[in-house]
Coordinates of C-alpha atoms in Angstrom, one line a residue:
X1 CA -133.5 232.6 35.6
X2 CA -136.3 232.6 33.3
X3 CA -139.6 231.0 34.5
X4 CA -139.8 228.0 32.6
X5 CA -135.9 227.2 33.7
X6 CA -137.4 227.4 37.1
X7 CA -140.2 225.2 36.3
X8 CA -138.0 222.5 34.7
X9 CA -135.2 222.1 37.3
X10 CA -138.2 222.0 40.2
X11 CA -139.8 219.1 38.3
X12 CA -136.4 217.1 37.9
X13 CA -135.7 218.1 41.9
X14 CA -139.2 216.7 42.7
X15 CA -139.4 213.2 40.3
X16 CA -135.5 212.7 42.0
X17 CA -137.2 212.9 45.2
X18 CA -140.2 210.5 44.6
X19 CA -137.7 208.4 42.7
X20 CA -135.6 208.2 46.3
X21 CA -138.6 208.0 48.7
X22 CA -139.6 205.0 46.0
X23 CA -136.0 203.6 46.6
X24 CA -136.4 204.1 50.0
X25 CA -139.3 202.1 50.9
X26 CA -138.3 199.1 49.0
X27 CA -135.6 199.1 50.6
X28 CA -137.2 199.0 54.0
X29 CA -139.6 196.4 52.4
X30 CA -136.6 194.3 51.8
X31 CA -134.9 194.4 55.0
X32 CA -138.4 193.6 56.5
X33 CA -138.7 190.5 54.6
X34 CA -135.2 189.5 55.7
X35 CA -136.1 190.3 59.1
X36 CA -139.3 188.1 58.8
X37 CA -137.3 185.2 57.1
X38 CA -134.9 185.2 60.3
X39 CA -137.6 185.3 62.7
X40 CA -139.3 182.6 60.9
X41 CA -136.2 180.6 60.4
X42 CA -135.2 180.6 64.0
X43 CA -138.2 179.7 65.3
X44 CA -138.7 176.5 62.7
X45 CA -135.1 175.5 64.3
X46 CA -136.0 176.0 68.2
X47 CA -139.2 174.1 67.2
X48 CA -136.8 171.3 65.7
X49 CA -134.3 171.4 68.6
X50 CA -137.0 171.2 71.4
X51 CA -138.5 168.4 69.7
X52 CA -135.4 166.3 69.6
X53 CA -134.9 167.6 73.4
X54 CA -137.8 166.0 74.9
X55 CA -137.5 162.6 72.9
X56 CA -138.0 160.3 75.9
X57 CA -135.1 158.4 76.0
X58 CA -135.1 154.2 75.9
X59 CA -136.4 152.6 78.5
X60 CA -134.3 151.1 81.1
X61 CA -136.3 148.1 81.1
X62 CA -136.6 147.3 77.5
X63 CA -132.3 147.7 77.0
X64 CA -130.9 146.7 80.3
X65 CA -130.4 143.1 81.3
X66 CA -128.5 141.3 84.2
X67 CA -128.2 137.5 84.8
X68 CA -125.9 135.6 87.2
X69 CA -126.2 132.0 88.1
X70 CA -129.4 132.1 86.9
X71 CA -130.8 135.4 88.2
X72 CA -132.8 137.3 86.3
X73 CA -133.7 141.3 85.2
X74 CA -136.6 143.0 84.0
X75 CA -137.9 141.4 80.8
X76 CA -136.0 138.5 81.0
X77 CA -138.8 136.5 80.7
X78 CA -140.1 137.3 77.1
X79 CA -136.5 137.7 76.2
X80 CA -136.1 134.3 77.0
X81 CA -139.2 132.5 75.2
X82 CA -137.6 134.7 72.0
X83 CA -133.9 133.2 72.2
X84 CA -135.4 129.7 73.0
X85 CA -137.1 129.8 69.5
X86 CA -133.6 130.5 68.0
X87 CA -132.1 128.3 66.6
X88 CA -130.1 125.5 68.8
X89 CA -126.6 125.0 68.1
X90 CA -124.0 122.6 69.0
X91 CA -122.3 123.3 72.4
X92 CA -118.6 124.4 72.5
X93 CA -115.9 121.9 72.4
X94 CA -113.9 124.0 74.6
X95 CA -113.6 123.2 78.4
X96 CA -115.6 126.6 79.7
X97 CA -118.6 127.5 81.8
X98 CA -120.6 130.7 81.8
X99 CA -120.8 132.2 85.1
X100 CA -122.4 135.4 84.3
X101 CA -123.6 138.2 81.6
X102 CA -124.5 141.7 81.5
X103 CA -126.4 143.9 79.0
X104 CA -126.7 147.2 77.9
X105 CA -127.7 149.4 75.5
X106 CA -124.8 149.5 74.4
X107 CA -122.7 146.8 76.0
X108 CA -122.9 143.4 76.1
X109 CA -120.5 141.1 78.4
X110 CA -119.9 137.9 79.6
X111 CA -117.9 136.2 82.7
X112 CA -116.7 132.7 81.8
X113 CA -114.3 130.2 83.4
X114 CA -112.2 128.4 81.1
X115 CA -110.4 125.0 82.3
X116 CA -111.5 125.7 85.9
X117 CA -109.6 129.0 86.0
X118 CA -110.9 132.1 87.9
X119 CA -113.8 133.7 85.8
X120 CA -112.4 136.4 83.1
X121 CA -114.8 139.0 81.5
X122 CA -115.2 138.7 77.9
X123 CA -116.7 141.7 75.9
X124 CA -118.5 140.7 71.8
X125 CA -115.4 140.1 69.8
X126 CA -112.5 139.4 72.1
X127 CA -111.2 135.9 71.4
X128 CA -111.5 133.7 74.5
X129 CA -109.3 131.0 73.5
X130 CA -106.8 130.8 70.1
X131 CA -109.2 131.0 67.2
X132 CA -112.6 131.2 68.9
X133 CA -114.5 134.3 69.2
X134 CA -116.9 136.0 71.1
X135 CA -119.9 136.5 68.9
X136 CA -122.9 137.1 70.8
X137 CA -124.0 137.4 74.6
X138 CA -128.1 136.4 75.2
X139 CA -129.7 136.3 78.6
X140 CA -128.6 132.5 78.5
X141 CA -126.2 131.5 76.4
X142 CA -123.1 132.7 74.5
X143 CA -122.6 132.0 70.4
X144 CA -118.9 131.4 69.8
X145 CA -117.3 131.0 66.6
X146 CA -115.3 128.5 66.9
X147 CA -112.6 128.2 64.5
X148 CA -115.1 128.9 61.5
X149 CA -118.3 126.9 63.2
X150 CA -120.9 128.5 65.1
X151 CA -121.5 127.1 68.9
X152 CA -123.1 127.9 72.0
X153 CA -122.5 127.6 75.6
X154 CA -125.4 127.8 77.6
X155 CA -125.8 128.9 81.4
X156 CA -126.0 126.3 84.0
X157 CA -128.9 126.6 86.6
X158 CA -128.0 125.7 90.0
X159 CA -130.8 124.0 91.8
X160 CA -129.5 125.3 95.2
X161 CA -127.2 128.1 95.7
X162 CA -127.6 127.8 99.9
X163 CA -124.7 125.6 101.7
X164 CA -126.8 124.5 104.6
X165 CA -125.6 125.8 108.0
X166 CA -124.9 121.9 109.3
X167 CA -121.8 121.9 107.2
X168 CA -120.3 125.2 108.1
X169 CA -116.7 123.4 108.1
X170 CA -117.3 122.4 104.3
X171 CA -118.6 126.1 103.8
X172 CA -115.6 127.4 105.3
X173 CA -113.4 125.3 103.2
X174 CA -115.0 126.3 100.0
X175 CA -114.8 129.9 101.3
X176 CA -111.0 129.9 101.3
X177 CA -111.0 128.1 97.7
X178 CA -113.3 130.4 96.5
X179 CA -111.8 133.8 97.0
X180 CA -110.7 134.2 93.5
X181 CA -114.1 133.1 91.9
X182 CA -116.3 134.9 94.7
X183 CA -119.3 137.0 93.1
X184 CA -121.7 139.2 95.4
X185 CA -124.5 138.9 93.2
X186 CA -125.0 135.8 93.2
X187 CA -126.6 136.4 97.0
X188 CA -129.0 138.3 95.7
X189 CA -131.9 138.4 93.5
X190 CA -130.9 141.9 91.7
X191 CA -132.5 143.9 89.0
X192 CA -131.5 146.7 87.2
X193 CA -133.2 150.0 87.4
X194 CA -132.3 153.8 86.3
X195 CA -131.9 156.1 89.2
X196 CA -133.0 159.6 88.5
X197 CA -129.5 160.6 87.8
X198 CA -129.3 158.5 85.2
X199 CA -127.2 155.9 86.8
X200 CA -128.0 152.3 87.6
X201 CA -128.6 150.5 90.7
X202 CA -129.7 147.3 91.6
X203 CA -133.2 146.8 93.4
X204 CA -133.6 144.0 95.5
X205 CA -136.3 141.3 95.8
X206 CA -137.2 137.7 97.0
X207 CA -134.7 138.0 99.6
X208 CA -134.0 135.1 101.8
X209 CA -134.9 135.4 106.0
X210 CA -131.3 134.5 105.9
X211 CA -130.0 136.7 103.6
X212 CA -132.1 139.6 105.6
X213 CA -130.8 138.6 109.0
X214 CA -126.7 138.5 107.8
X215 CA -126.7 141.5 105.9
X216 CA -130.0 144.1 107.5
X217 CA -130.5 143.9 103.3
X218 CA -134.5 144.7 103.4
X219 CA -136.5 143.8 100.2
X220 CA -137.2 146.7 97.7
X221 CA -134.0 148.6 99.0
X222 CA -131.8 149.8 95.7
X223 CA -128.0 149.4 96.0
X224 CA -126.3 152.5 94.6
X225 CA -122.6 152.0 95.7
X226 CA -120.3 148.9 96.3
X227 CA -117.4 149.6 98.0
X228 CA -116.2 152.5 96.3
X229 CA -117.4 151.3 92.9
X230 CA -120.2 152.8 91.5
X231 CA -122.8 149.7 90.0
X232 CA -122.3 151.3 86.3
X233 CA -118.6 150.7 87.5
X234 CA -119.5 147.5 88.5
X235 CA -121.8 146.4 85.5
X236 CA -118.6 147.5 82.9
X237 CA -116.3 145.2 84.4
X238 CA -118.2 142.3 86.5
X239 CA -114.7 140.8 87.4
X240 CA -114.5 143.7 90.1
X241 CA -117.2 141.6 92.1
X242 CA -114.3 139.3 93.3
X243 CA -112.7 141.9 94.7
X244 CA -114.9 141.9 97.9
X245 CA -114.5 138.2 98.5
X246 CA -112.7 138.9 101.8
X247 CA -114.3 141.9 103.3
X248 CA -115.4 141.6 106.4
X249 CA -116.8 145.4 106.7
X250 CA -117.7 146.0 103.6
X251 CA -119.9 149.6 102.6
X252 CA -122.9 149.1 100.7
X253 CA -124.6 152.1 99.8
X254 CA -128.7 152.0 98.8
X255 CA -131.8 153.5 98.7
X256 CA -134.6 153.0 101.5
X257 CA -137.7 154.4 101.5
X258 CA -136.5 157.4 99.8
X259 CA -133.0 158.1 101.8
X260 CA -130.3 157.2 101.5
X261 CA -128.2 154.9 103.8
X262 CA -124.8 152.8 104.3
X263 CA -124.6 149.3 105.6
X264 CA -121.8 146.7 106.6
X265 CA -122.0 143.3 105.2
X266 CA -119.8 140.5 105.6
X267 CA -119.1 139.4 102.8
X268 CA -116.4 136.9 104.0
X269 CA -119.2 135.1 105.7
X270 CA -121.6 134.9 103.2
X271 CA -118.9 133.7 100.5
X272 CA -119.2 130.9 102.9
X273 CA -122.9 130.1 102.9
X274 CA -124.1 131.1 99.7
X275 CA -121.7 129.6 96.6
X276 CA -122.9 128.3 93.1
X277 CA -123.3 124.6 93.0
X278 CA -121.1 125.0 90.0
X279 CA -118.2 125.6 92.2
X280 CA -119.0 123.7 95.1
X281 CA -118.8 120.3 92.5
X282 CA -115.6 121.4 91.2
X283 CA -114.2 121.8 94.8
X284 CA -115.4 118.3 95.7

């Protein structure tokens, strides 16, 4: 092969190989780009992901409210001043009384009697009677629409909830009458609070020398069980409370001092003692 042949195909062998070594290295510029996009990628998304993760969630206090017969939870107070600002509407027409409410984040409930019948639980939007409609549940009143009007119906506030021990033969009497409108919180001053398993419990305060001595109930102790009903069991469907009217043994599972513990009340006995004045006037 002549010299200059030589010379020629060694040029074209060695601008083919600076041509591949240039192909080469932008490829491996390219794949480290995409390598750094990933990285980069990821790491915006686990950023996003653990912010949404440590979001404290609502506080238990600000969207948890429980009232019976006039008992009150946490914030019930300044919720209170609010609504009474609202404005005031006509009451009902209809022949019912609200016994009870509960609310929730995301629930909102409330226990009326209607014509003297046993208590019912009514959820926003259920129709209580033909053509009138639960609208909205408040810490102390109901709004109704009532066949295309808007009414309330507020909660009554018994000045006495005690039957006094002298008339133990009247207690018993409204005992037996009150089996199917029986409520166990109504004994007690309750409010709601978040156990650290995220369910709900009821703390207990202001109790009673009486209420302490029938039940060994000590103040600050946290009921966690009822029964076999958990208290978010309980707080869904507050009609459930009547089931316990006759119990004479009946498990109450709380919280004391950090352990937890299992007592027997009578609840038989103190459906006798303790009843709303809202029952004991329709009994008389």
């Amino acid at each position: 092969m002549p010299i200059w042949a030589e010379w020629s195909f060694i040029m074209k062998a060695e601008i083919l190989r600076k041509r591949l070594n240039i192909f080469l290295i932008l490829c491996s510029v390219a794949l480290l780009l995409v390598i750094i996009w990933q990285q980069f990628f990821m790491a915006v998304t686990v950023t996003q992901q653990g912010i949404q993760l440590v979001q404290p969630a609502p506080a238990v206090s600000a969207n948890l409210s429980w009232r019976w017969f006039g008992e009150a939870g946490p914030g019930a107070q300044a919720r209170q001043a609010e609504e009474d600002e609202q404005e005031q509407l006509a009451e009902a027409s209809i022949n019912a009384e609200l016994l009870g409410v509960v609310r929730t984040q995301d629930r909102a409930t409330a226990t009326i009697s209607i014509n003297g019948q046993p208590e019912k639980v009514f959820s926003i939007g259920d129709e209580i009677q033909s053509g009138i409609e639960l609208l909205s549940v408040t810490t102390s009143r109901i709004i109704l629409n009532e066949r295309g009007r808007c009414v309330q119906i507020t909660m009554r506030r018994p000045d006495n909830m005690l039957v006094r021990a002298s008339n133990v033969q009247a207690g018993n009497t409204a005992a037996s009458r009150l089996q199917n409108n029986f409520s166990l919180p109504n004994m007690f001053n309750a409010v709601p609070v978040q156990l650290e398993n995220n369910a709900t419990g009821f703390q207990l305060d202001s109790l009673s020398e009486e209420i302490r001595t029938l039940t060994e109930i000590e103040e600050g102790d946290v009921i966690i069980q009822v029964g076999n009903n958990s208290i978010d069991d309980l707080m869904a469907n507050p009609g459930q409370w009547m089931n316990y009217s006759t119990e004479t043994t009946l498990p109450v599972t709380l919280m004391r001092d950090g352990q937890e513990t299992t007592i027997y009340v009578n609840a038989f006995s103190l459906s006798a003692r303790i009843l709303p004045n809202i029952n004991i006037e329709s009994m008389q």
